[in-house]
XYZ file of N, CA and C in Angstrom:
378
model
N 27.582 174.174 54.947
C 28.672 175.102 54.889
C 29.214 175.398 56.312
N 28.301 175.635 57.289
C 28.765 175.964 58.617
C 29.514 174.821 59.270
N 29.067 173.572 59.041
C 29.732 172.419 59.647
C 31.114 172.260 59.075
N 31.257 172.453 57.753
C 32.576 172.382 57.124
C 33.452 173.490 57.636
N 32.897 174.649 57.815
C 33.657 175.783 58.311
C 34.142 175.502 59.721
N 33.308 175.031 60.598
C 33.744 174.672 61.993
C 34.807 173.640 61.977
N 34.658 172.605 61.154
C 35.688 171.551 61.058
C 36.982 172.149 60.581
N 36.917 173.028 59.607
C 38.145 173.684 59.119
C 38.835 174.466 60.227
N 38.040 175.149 61.058
C 38.580 175.890 62.155
C 39.301 175.013 63.149
N 38.745 173.818 63.389
C 39.371 172.866 64.312
C 40.731 172.428 63.770
N 40.743 172.113 62.481
C 41.974 171.687 61.838
C 43.032 172.809 61.926
N 42.552 174.049 61.661
C 43.459 175.180 61.753
C 44.011 175.336 63.166
N 43.178 175.167 64.162
C 43.652 175.373 65.542
C 44.758 174.362 65.908
N 44.668 173.149 65.273
C 45.694 172.170 65.563
C 47.006 172.508 64.879
N 46.955 173.271 63.779
C 48.156 173.561 63.048
C 48.821 174.898 63.401
N 48.208 175.639 64.298
C 48.738 176.941 64.660
C 49.841 176.847 65.707
N 50.691 177.868 65.841
C 51.666 177.920 66.869
C 50.996 177.802 68.223
N 51.671 177.199 69.195
C 51.037 176.908 70.492
C 50.538 178.127 71.196
N 51.227 179.255 71.031
C 50.764 180.475 71.739
C 49.500 181.081 71.095
N 49.079 180.570 69.936
C 47.878 181.115 69.288
C 46.769 180.085 69.242
N 46.977 178.879 69.823
C 45.937 177.891 69.764
C 44.830 178.278 70.757
N 43.613 178.265 70.231
C 42.439 178.530 71.067
C 41.411 177.421 70.730
N 40.518 177.272 71.629
C 39.515 176.218 71.442
C 38.474 176.742 70.462
N 38.819 176.647 69.178
C 38.006 177.252 68.147
C 36.632 176.657 67.992
N 36.560 175.370 68.135
C 35.292 174.662 67.956
C 34.235 175.222 68.909
N 34.626 175.532 70.139
C 33.669 176.070 71.096
C 33.524 177.560 70.992
N 34.562 178.307 70.611
C 34.502 179.784 70.662
C 34.042 180.420 69.371
N 34.113 179.747 68.212
C 33.656 180.355 66.974
C 32.378 179.756 66.443
N 31.588 179.161 67.257
C 30.363 178.596 66.866
C 29.368 179.752 66.634
N 28.804 179.839 65.405
C 27.881 180.970 65.131
C 26.689 181.025 66.099
N 26.223 179.898 66.563
C 25.106 179.918 67.478
C 25.496 180.552 68.824
N 26.660 180.138 69.356
C 27.171 180.658 70.630
C 27.480 182.147 70.514
N 27.859 182.621 69.359
C 28.196 184.017 69.135
C 26.936 184.858 68.865
N 25.781 184.232 68.795
C 24.533 184.895 68.413
C 24.780 185.662 67.106
N 25.244 184.918 66.122
C 25.695 185.486 64.860
C 24.870 185.023 63.698
N 24.415 185.926 62.880
C 23.725 185.605 61.608
C 24.685 185.790 60.483
N 24.576 184.919 59.465
C 25.378 185.046 58.268
C 24.439 185.276 57.087
N 24.509 186.469 56.455
C 23.662 186.858 55.372
C 24.477 186.841 54.061
N 24.236 185.828 53.289
C 24.922 185.717 51.987
C 24.027 186.389 50.933
N 23.962 187.706 51.044
C 23.047 188.496 50.204
C 23.783 189.739 49.719
N 24.338 189.688 48.501
C 25.151 190.804 47.993
C 24.450 192.140 48.007
N 23.147 192.195 47.768
C 22.423 193.494 47.789
C 22.434 194.114 49.188
N 22.134 193.273 50.202
C 22.156 193.774 51.587
C 23.572 194.149 52.013
N 24.527 193.366 51.534
C 25.913 193.689 51.857
C 26.331 195.017 51.259
N 25.922 195.270 50.036
C 26.270 196.571 49.389
C 25.723 197.729 50.190
N 24.568 197.574 50.838
C 23.975 198.616 51.598
C 24.550 198.769 52.999
N 25.187 197.704 53.537
C 25.683 197.728 54.908
C 27.201 197.746 55.038
N 27.907 197.458 53.984
C 29.378 197.312 54.100
C 30.099 198.378 53.283
N 31.317 198.709 53.649
C 32.147 199.652 52.857
C 32.368 199.101 51.438
N 32.495 199.996 50.481
C 32.702 199.586 49.117
C 33.997 198.744 48.928
N 34.987 198.991 49.735
C 36.271 198.367 49.629
C 36.343 196.937 50.208
N 35.247 196.505 50.795
C 35.290 195.187 51.452
C 34.475 194.140 50.730
N 34.821 192.867 51.020
C 34.087 191.721 50.466
C 32.882 191.375 51.351
N 32.811 191.987 52.479
C 31.736 191.731 53.415
C 32.040 192.478 54.703
N 31.196 192.352 55.690
C 31.428 193.060 56.901
C 30.637 192.445 58.068
N 31.086 192.777 59.256
C 30.449 192.382 60.488
C 29.746 193.634 61.045
N 28.472 193.500 61.307
C 27.670 194.641 61.824
C 27.017 194.252 63.096
N 27.087 195.149 64.072
C 26.404 194.930 65.370
C 25.189 195.880 65.394
N 24.003 195.314 65.570
C 22.799 196.110 65.629
C 22.710 196.818 66.970
N 21.747 197.720 67.109
C 21.569 198.455 68.356
C 21.206 197.536 69.540
N 20.626 196.359 69.259
C 20.339 195.438 70.337
C 21.461 194.427 70.595
N 22.612 194.611 69.929
C 23.797 193.780 70.159
C 23.905 192.582 69.246
N 22.979 192.349 68.359
C 23.035 191.198 67.495
C 24.063 191.403 66.404
N 24.903 190.379 66.191
C 25.926 190.428 65.181
C 25.477 189.773 63.894
N 25.752 190.452 62.760
C 25.443 189.919 61.466
C 26.633 190.052 60.548
N 26.943 188.978 59.848
C 27.978 189.024 58.780
C 27.214 189.151 57.460
N 27.585 190.194 56.692
C 27.003 190.386 55.355
C 28.115 190.020 54.357
N 27.790 189.207 53.358
C 28.751 188.783 52.356
C 28.358 189.320 50.996
N 29.333 189.879 50.276
C 29.129 190.309 48.919
C 29.399 189.161 47.961
N 29.339 189.461 46.677
C 29.665 188.439 45.660
C 31.155 188.184 45.641
N 31.531 186.967 45.417
C 32.970 186.585 45.401
C 33.278 185.982 44.089
N 34.532 186.164 43.667
C 34.996 185.569 42.403
C 35.397 184.119 42.561
N 35.655 183.663 43.794
C 36.032 182.274 44.000
C 35.590 181.794 45.377
N 35.479 180.486 45.486
C 35.106 179.876 46.772
C 36.215 180.171 47.801
N 37.459 180.169 47.364
C 38.586 180.440 48.271
C 38.446 181.833 48.894
N 38.164 182.830 48.093
C 38.034 184.199 48.630
C 36.847 184.291 49.635
N 35.763 183.625 49.288
C 34.600 183.659 50.205
C 34.903 182.939 51.512
N 35.568 181.797 51.422
C 35.903 180.994 52.597
C 36.829 181.767 53.537
N 37.895 182.336 52.967
C 38.855 183.063 53.809
C 38.207 184.339 54.372
N 37.394 185.021 53.598
C 36.694 186.254 54.128
C 35.766 185.880 55.224
N 34.961 184.820 55.032
C 34.030 184.406 56.079
C 34.787 184.018 57.361
N 35.876 183.307 57.194
C 36.645 182.922 58.379
C 37.104 184.174 59.143
N 37.620 185.165 58.413
C 38.096 186.425 59.063
C 36.974 187.146 59.775
N 35.794 187.207 59.184
C 34.684 187.872 59.810
C 34.181 187.096 61.019
N 34.199 185.763 60.940
C 33.842 184.944 62.107
C 34.832 185.148 63.240
N 36.104 185.252 62.919
C 37.106 185.525 63.932
C 36.921 186.897 64.531
N 36.567 187.885 63.718
C 36.239 189.219 64.212
C 35.098 189.186 65.219
N 34.048 188.390 64.890
C 32.899 188.256 65.804
C 33.353 187.658 67.120
N 34.203 186.653 67.056
C 34.694 186.034 68.270
C 35.434 187.067 69.096
N 36.338 187.806 68.484
C 37.138 188.813 69.208
C 36.206 189.859 69.853
N 35.222 190.305 69.127
C 34.316 191.332 69.611
C 33.549 190.796 70.826
N 33.053 189.554 70.758
C 32.357 188.972 71.883
C 33.253 188.711 73.060
N 34.450 188.234 72.825
C 35.368 187.826 73.860
C 36.102 188.987 74.530
N 36.558 189.968 73.695
C 37.424 191.031 74.209
C 36.834 192.428 74.071
N 35.735 192.569 73.318
C 35.106 193.900 73.158
C 35.729 194.730 72.064
N 36.753 194.216 71.385
C 37.340 194.956 70.259
C 37.921 193.943 69.254
N 38.348 194.460 68.117
C 38.879 193.598 67.067
C 40.345 194.027 66.772
N 41.244 193.064 66.859
C 42.649 193.312 66.523
C 42.800 192.873 65.078
N 42.884 193.873 64.173
C 42.931 193.560 62.735
C 44.218 192.777 62.331
N 45.297 193.030 63.029
C 46.530 192.298 62.709
C 46.375 190.821 63.078
N 45.750 190.561 64.232
C 45.511 189.176 64.660
C 44.547 188.498 63.660
N 43.546 189.176 63.219
C 42.619 188.638 62.249
C 43.381 188.293 60.948
N 44.259 189.186 60.527
C 45.038 188.952 59.297
C 45.922 187.722 59.475
N 46.565 187.607 60.611
C 47.418 186.435 60.859
C 46.619 185.150 60.923
N 45.427 185.237 61.494
C 44.555 184.023 61.557
C 44.044 183.631 60.182
N 43.735 184.620 59.350
C 43.303 184.330 57.982
C 44.458 183.722 57.189
N 45.668 184.167 57.404
C 46.842 183.622 56.765
C 47.048 182.169 57.174
N 46.943 181.903 58.481
C 47.072 180.524 58.947
C 45.985 179.624 58.387
N 44.793 180.187 58.318
C 43.646 179.410 57.774
C 43.869 179.130 56.285
N 44.322 180.147 55.534
C 44.586 179.947 54.090
C 45.665 178.876 53.880
N 46.720 178.942 54.697
C 47.792 177.937 54.564
C 47.288 176.550 54.912
N 46.524 176.466 55.996
C 45.998 175.140 56.424
C 45.066 174.532 55.375
N 44.403 175.369 54.619
C 43.493 174.878 53.601
C 44.103 174.855 52.197
N 45.444 175.104 52.136
C 46.182 175.117 50.880
C 45.657 176.082 49.874
N 45.260 177.253 50.330
C 44.824 178.324 49.424
C 46.058 179.167 49.119
N 46.827 178.754 48.115
C 48.115 179.380 47.829
C 47.967 180.872 47.490
N 47.033 181.190 46.633
C 46.899 182.570 46.177
C 46.563 183.467 47.401
N 45.589 183.067 48.234
C 45.255 183.847 49.394
C 46.430 183.895 50.374
N 47.143 182.841 50.511
C 48.299 182.809 51.433
C 49.357 183.800 50.984
N 49.603 183.862 49.678
C 50.611 184.814 49.158
C 50.161 186.278 49.353
N 48.904 186.552 49.134
C 48.386 187.909 49.327
C 48.431 188.296 50.805
N 47.987 187.413 51.653
C 47.917 187.673 53.095
C 49.288 187.756 53.730
N 50.258 186.978 53.220
C 51.612 187.047 53.779
C 52.258 188.415 53.554
N 51.850 189.121 52.492
C 52.338 190.447 52.233
C 51.644 191.472 53.098
N 50.376 191.239 53.462
C 49.596 192.169 54.276
C 49.944 192.073 55.776
N 50.183 190.839 56.234
C 50.348 190.623 57.640
C 51.830 190.664 58.037
């Protein structure tokens, strides 16, 4: 899953507008971000807001963990995971998260992967 995700990020970076192209393969690597991905709905329910599909949590020692809830489709899970990975990148790189930029990146990712339903929803949000 992680290798496919990284490959998708590289493809996305090639299809983005030139002012938003970043070296995604190097910057969104879960290992480099010291990032854990927990696909455990019960833990996610305890750690994430009710309104979210998952969340990014930073522990007191600085470790980042993505918690994922149950998803109704692979598309939703894929786009949500991408957004949370991009949030982790922003947090590590800049110290904060720009939610509008995350939304735009998720939209670009959904379009690049031909996720029409997600693209339509995100185009209204962003």
